[in-house]
Coordinates of C-alpha atoms and ligand atoms in Angstrom, one line a residue:
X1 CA 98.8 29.6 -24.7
X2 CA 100.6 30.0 -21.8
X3 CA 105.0 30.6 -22.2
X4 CA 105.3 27.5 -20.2
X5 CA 103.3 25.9 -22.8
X6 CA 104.8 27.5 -25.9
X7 CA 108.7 26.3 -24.0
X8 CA 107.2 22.6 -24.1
X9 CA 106.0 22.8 -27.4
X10 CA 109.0 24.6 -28.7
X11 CA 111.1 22.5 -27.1
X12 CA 109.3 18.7 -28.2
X13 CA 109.0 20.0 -31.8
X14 CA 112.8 21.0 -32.0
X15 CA 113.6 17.9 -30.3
X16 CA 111.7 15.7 -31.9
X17 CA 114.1 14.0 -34.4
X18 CA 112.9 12.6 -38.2
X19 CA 112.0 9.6 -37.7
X20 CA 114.5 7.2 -39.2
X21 CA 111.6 4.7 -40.2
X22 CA 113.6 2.6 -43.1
X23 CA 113.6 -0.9 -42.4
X24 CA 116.4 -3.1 -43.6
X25 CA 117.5 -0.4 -45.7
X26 CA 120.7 -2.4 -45.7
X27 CA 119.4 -6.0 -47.0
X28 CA 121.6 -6.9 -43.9
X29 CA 118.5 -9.9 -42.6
X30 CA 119.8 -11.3 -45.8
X31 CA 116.7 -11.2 -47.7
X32 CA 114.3 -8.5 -48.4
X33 CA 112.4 -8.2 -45.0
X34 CA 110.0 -4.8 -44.7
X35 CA 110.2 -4.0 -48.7
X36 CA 107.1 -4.7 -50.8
X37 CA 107.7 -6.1 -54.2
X38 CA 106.0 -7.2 -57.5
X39 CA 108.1 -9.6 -59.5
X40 CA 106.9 -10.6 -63.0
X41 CA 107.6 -14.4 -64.5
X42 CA 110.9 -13.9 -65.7
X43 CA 112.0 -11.3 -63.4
X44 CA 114.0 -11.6 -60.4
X45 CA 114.4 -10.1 -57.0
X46 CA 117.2 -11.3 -55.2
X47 CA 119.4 -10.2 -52.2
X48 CA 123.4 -11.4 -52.0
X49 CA 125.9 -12.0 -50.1
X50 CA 129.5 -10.4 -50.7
X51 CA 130.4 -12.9 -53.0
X52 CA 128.4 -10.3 -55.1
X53 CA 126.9 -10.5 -58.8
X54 CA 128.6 -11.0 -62.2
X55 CA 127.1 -8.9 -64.4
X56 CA 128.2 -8.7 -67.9
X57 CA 131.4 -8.0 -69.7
X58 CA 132.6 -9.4 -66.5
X59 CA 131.7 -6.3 -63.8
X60 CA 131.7 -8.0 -60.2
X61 CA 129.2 -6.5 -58.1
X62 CA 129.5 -6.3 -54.2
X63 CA 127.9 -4.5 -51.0
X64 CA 128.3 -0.9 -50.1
X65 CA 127.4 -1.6 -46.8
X66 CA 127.8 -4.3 -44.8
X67 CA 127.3 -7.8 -46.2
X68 CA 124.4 -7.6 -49.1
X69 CA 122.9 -6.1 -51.6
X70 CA 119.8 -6.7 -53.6
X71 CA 119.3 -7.2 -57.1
X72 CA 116.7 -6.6 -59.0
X73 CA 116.5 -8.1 -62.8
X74 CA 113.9 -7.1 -66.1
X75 CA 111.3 -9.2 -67.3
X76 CA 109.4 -8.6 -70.6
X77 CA 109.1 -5.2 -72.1
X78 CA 106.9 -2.7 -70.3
X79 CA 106.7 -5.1 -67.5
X80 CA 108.6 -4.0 -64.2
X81 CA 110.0 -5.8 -61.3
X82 CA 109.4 -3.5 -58.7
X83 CA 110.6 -3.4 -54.7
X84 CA 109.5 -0.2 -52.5
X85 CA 109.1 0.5 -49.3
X86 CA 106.8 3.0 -47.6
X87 CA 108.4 5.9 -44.6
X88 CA 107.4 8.6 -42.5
X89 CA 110.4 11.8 -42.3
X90 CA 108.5 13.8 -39.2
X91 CA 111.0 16.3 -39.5
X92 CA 113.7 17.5 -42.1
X93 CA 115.4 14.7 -43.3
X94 CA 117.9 13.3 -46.4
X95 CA 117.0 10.0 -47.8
X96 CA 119.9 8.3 -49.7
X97 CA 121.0 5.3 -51.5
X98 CA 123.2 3.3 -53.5
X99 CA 122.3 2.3 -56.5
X100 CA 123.7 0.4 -59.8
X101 CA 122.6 -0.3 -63.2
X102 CA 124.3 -3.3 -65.4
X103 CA 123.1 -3.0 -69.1
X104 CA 122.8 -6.5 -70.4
X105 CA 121.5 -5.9 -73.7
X106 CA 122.6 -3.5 -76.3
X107 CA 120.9 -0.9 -78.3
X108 CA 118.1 -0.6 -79.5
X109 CA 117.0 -2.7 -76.9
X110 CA 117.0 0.4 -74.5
X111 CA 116.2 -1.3 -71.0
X112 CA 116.1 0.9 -67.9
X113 CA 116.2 1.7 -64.6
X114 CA 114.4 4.2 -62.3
X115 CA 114.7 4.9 -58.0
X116 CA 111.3 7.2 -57.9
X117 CA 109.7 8.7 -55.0
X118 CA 106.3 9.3 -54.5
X119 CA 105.1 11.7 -51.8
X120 CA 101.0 11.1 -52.4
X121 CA 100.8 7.3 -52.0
X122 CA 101.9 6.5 -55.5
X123 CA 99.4 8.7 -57.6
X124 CA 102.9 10.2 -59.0
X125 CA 106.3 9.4 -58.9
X126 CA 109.1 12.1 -58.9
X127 CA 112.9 10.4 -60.5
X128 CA 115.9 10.4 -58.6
X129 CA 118.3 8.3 -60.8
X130 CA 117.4 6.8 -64.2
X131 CA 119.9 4.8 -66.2
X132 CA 119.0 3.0 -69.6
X133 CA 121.4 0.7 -72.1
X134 CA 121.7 4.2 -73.7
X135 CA 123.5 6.2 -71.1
X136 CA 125.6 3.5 -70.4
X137 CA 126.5 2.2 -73.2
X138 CA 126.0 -1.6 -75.0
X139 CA 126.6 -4.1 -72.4
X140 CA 128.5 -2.1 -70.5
X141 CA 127.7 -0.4 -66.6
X142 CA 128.0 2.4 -64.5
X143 CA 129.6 2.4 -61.1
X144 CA 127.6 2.5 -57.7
X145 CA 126.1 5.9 -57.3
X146 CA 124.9 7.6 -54.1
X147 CA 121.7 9.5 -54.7
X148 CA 121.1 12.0 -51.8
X149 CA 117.5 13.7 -51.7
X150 CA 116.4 16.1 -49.1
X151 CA 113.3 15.8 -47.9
X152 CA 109.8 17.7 -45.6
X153 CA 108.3 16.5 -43.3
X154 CA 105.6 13.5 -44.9
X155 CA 104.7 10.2 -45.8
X156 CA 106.5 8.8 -48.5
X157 CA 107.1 5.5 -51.2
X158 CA 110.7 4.9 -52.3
X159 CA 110.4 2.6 -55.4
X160 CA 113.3 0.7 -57.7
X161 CA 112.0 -0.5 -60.7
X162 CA 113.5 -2.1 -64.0
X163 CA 112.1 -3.2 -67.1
X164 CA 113.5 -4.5 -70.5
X165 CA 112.4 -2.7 -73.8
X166 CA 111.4 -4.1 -77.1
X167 CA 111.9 -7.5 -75.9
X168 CA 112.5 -9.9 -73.0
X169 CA 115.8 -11.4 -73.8
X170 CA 119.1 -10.5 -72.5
X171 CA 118.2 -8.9 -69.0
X172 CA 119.5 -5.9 -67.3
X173 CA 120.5 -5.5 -63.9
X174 CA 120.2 -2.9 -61.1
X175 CA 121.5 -3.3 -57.6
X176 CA 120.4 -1.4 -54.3
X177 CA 122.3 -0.8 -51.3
X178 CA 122.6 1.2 -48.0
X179 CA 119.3 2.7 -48.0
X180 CA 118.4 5.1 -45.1
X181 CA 116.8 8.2 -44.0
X182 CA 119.1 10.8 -42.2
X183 CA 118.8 13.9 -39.5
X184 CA 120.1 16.9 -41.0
X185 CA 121.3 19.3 -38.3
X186 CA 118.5 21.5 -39.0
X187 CA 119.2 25.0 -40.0
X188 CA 115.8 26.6 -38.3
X189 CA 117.0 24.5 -35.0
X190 CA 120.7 25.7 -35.0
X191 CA 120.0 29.5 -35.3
X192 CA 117.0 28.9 -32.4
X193 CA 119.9 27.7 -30.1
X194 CA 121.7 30.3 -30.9
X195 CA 119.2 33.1 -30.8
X196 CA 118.4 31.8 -27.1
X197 CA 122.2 31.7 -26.1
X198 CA 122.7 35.3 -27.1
X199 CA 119.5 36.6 -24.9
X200 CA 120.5 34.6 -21.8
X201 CA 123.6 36.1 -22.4
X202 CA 122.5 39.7 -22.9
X203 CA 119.9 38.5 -19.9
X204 CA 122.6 38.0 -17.7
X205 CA 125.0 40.6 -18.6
X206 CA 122.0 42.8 -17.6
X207 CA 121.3 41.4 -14.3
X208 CA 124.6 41.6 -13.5
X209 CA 125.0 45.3 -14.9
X210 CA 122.2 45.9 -13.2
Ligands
CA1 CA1 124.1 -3.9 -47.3
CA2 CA1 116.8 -6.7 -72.6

């Protein structure tokens, strides 16, 4: 390979940015354009508008970003509605999200929640938030929570699922917000740079030594 060669190449891979391939990671079109979904009977998916959602005990719920959200809401036990939506990072890159969970049912009726991320098209799923009625108490809620996750270069399924447990009354709630896919300022790329500014600088103290 010639150096000319190896100077393109170096210079398109290092250049090449991760490819910020969420659609309508925002629910901003107002509905839930680009993700996939599977809704049971009995289960909703929804996306609002800053009016928000009342959840229970009386917790209003509202954007993170910009003017909706999306909600997703149990169905029977063991039975999951699901949203996810599939990427590509071809570089480094940091996925994040917002995320809720709004327990409407009270122990032992353990519903939960789970944002999962599969990196071999769904034959397993790796957890990057989980919340049940147990961690958050009877009919109570946590907050919004950003989950950040760092990710390779790949192909990738984010999921959000809930389900109730034991039975299908009293339905829990998560919500989902500001979804993207970031560029890091990659380590690697930031010590090249600077690697190549010290030799054209020792290059040119040279000639001019010289
Ligand atoms: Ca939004
Ligand atoms: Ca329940």
């Amino acid at each position: 390979m010639s150096a000319k060669l190896v100077f393109a190449f170096a210079v398109v891979f290092f250049a090449a940015p991760a490819l910020a391939s969420i659609v309508n990671g925002s629910f901003e079109s107002g509905d839930d354009t680009a993700w996939s979904s599977f809704v049971p009977p009995g289960g909703a998916l929804s996306v609002l508008g800053s009016a928000g959602f009342v959840g229970g005990e009386g917790g209003l719920w509202s954007p993170t970003h910009g003017n909706y959200f999306a909600l997703l809401q149990t169905d029977g036990p063991g039975s999951y509605t699901e949203m996810w939506q599939s990427f590509v990072a071809v570089g480094s890159a940091v996925l994040s999200f917002d995320v809720f969970f709004d327990a409407g049912d009270y122990l032992p009726f353990n519903d939960s929640a789970f944002a999962e991320l599969s990196s071999d098209g769904g034959l397993t799923w790796a957890t990057l938030w989980y919340r049940d009625v147990a961690m958050v108490g009877d009919l109570w809620h946590d907050g919004w929570t950003t989950v950040s996750q760092s990710l390779g270069a790949g192909a990738y399924i984010l999921r959000f699922r809930i389900a109730n447990d034991l039975d299908s009354e009293f339905e829990s709630t998560m919500g989902v917000d500001n979804v993207a896919l970031s560029i890091p300022i990659p380590a690697p790329q930031a010590a090249l740079l600077g690697a190549v500014g010290v030799s054209l600088l020792l290059a040119v103290r040279r000639r001019l030594a010289a």
